[in-house]
Coordinates of C-alpha atoms and ligand atoms in Angstrom, one line a residue:
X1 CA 2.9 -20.9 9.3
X2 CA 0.5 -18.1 8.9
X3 CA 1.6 -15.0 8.0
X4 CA 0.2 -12.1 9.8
X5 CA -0.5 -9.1 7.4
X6 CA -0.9 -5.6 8.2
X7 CA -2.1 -3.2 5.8
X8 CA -1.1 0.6 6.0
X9 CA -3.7 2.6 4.2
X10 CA -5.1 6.3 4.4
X11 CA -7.5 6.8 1.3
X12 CA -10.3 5.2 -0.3
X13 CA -8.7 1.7 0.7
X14 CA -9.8 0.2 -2.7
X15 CA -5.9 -1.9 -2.5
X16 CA -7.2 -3.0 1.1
X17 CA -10.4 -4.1 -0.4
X18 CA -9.4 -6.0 -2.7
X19 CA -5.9 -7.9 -1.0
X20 CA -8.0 -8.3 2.1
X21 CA -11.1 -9.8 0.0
X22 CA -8.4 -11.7 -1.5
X23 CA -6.8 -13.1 1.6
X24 CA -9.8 -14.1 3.3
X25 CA -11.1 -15.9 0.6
X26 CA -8.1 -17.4 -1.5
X27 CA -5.5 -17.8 1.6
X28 CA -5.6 -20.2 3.9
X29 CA -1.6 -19.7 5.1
X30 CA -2.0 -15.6 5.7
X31 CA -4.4 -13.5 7.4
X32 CA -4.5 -9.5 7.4
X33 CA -4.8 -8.4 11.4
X34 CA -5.0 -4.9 11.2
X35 CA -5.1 -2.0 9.2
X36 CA -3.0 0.9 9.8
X37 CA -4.5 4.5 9.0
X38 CA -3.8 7.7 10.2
X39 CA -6.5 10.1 8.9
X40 CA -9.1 9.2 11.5
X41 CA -11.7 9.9 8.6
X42 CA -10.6 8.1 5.9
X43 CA -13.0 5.5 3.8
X44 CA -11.0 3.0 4.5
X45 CA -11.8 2.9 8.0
X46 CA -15.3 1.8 7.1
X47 CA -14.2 -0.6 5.0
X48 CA -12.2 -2.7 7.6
X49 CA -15.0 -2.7 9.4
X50 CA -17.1 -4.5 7.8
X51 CA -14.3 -6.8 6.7
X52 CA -13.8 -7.3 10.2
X53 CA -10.2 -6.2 10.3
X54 CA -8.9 -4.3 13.6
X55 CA -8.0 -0.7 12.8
X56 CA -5.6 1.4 14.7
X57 CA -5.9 5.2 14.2
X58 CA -3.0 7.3 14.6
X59 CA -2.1 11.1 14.3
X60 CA 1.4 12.1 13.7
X61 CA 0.6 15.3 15.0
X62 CA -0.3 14.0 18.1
X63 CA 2.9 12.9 18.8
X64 CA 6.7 14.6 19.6
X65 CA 8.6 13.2 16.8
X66 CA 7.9 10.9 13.8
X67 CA 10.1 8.5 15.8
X68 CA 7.3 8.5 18.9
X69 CA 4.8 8.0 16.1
X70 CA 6.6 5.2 14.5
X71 CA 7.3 3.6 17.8
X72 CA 3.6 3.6 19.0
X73 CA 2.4 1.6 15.6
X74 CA 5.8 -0.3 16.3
X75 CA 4.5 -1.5 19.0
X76 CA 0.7 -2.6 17.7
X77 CA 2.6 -4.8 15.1
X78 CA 5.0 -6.2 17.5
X79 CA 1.9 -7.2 19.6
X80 CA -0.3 -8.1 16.8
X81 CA 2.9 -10.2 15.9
X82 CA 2.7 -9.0 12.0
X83 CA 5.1 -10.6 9.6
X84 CA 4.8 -8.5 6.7
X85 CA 3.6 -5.0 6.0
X86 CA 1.7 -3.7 3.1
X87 CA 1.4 -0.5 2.3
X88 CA -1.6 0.6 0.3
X89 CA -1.9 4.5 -0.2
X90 CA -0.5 5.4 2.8
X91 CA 0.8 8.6 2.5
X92 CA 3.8 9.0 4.8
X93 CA 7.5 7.7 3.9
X94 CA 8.1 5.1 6.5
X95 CA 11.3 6.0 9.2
X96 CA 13.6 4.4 10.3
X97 CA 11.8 3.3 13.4
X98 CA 9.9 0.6 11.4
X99 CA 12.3 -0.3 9.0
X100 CA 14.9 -1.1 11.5
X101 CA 12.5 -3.7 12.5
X102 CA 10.6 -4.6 9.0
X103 CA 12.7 -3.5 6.1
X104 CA 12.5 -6.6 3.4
X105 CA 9.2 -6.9 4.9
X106 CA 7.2 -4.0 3.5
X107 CA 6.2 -3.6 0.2
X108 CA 4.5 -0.4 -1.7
X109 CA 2.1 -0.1 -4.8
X110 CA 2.9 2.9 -6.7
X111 CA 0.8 4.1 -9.7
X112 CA 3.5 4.8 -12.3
X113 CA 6.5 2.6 -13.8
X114 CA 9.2 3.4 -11.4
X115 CA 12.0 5.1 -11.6
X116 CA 9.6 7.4 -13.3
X117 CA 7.7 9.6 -11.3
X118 CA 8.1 8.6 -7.8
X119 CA 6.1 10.8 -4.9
X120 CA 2.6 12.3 -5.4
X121 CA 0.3 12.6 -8.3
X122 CA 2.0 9.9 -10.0
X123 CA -1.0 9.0 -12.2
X124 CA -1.7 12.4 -13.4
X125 CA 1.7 14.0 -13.8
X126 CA 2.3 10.7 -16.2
X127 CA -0.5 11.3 -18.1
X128 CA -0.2 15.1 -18.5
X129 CA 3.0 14.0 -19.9
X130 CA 1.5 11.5 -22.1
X131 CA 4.3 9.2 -20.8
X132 CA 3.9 5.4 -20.6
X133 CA 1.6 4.4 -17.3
X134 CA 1.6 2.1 -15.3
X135 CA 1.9 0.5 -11.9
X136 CA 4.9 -0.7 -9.4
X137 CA 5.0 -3.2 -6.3
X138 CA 8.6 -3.0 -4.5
X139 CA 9.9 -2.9 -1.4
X140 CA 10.4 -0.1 1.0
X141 CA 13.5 1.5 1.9
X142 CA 14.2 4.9 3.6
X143 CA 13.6 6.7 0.1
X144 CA 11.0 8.2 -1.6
X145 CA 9.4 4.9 -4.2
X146 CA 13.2 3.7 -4.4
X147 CA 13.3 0.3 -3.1
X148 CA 13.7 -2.5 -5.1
X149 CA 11.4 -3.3 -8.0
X150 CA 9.3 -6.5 -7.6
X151 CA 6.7 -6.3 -10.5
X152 CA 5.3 -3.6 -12.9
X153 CA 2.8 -3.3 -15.4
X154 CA 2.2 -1.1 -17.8
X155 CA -1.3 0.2 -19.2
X156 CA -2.1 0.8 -22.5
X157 CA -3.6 4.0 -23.3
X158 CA -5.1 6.1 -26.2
X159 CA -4.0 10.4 -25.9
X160 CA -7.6 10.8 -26.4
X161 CA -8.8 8.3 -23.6
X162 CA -10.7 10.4 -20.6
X163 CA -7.7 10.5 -17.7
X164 CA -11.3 9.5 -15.0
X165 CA -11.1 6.1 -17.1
X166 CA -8.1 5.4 -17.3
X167 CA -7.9 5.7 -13.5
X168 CA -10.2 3.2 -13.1
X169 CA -8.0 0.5 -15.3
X170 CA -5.0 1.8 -13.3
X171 CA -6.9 1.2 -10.1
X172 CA -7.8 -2.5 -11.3
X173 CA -4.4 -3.3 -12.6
X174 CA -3.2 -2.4 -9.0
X175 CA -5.6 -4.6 -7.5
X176 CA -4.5 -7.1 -9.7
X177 CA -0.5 -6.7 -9.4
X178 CA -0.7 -6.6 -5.9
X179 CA -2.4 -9.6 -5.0
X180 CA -0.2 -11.7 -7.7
X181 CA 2.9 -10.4 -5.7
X182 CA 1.0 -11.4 -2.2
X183 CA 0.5 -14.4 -4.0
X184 CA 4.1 -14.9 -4.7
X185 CA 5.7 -14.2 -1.7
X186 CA 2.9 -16.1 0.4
X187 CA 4.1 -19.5 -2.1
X188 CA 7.6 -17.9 -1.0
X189 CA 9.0 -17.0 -4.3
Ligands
LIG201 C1 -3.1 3.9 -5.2 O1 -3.1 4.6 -6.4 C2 -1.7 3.5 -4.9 O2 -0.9 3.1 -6.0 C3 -1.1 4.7 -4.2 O3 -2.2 5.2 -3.4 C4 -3.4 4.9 -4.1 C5 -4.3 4.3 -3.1 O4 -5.6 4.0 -3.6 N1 0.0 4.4 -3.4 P1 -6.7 3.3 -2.8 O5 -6.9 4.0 -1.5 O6 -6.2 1.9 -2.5 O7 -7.9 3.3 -3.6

């Protein structure tokens, strides 16, 4: 069966470049039908587009409640009948509206090597602790980076190594984590 893949993203979209490239190319069982975003002027807008990928633009603050929110993109999925969410720097913790519906069914990358520094400005705080770095796929659960651990990967890293360039080999070990775990569950392991 194909699976239908939507991607939640609000940044640069570098992760939806590369698992959508990916996907396109490598997947003949899964195809990525939309792409979630809601900063109507992110990059990663622009990148869809010339993927040709359907983007839905949404503003929580246009909205109630987060449940209104959640219940509008609930409602693109449903109708865009997506099996399995990825989210790839999407910024918001996902309620309970779309988990009751997809939880088991939506993963997360996180730059650091969970439990360790879950929320925002994993990458840096990491390094300004000269911790060890890495990156973690897991699933999604009503916490903040808590859900079960899939697959990590740390970095090697020298204290005197340039924090811009080691962003960059964080940024390709993400790409390349994440689309061994698409891989993965698409062979349904
Ligand atoms: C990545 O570092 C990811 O781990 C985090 O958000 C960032 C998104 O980067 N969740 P990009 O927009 O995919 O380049």
């Amino acid at each position: 069966m194909n699976k239908k893949i939507a991607i939640f993203a609000s940044g640069t979209g570098s992760n939806f470049n590369a698992l959508t490239k990916h996907i396109q190319k490598n997947c003949n069982n899964a195809e990525v039908v939309c792409l979630i975003c809601d900063k109507p002027k992110a990059p990663v807008i622009d990148k869809a587009y010339k993927l040709g990928i359907d983007t839905f633009v949404i503003s929580l603050k246009n909205y109630d409640s987060k449940e209104q929110y959640e219940q509008t993109i609930l409602n693109y999925l449903v109708d865009k009948k997506v099996d399995l969410i990825l989210l790839a720097g999407y910024l918001k913790i996902i309620g309970h509206t779309i988990l009751n519906k997809y939880q088991g069914r939506i993963i997360n990358i996180h730059p650091s090597l969970l439990p360790n520094y879950p929320g925002l400005h994993a990458m840096e705080r990491s390094f300004n602790d000269l911790a060890d770095m890495g990156v973690t796929v897991h699933y999604v659960d009503e916490g903040l980076d808590t859900g079960s651990i899939i697959k990590q990967a740390k970095i090697n890293y020298d204290k005197n190594e340039n924090f811009d360039d080691i962003e960059i080999r964080m940024h390709e070990l993400e790409h390349q984590l994440y689309i061994e775990v698409v891989n993965d569950i698409l062979k349904g392991e």
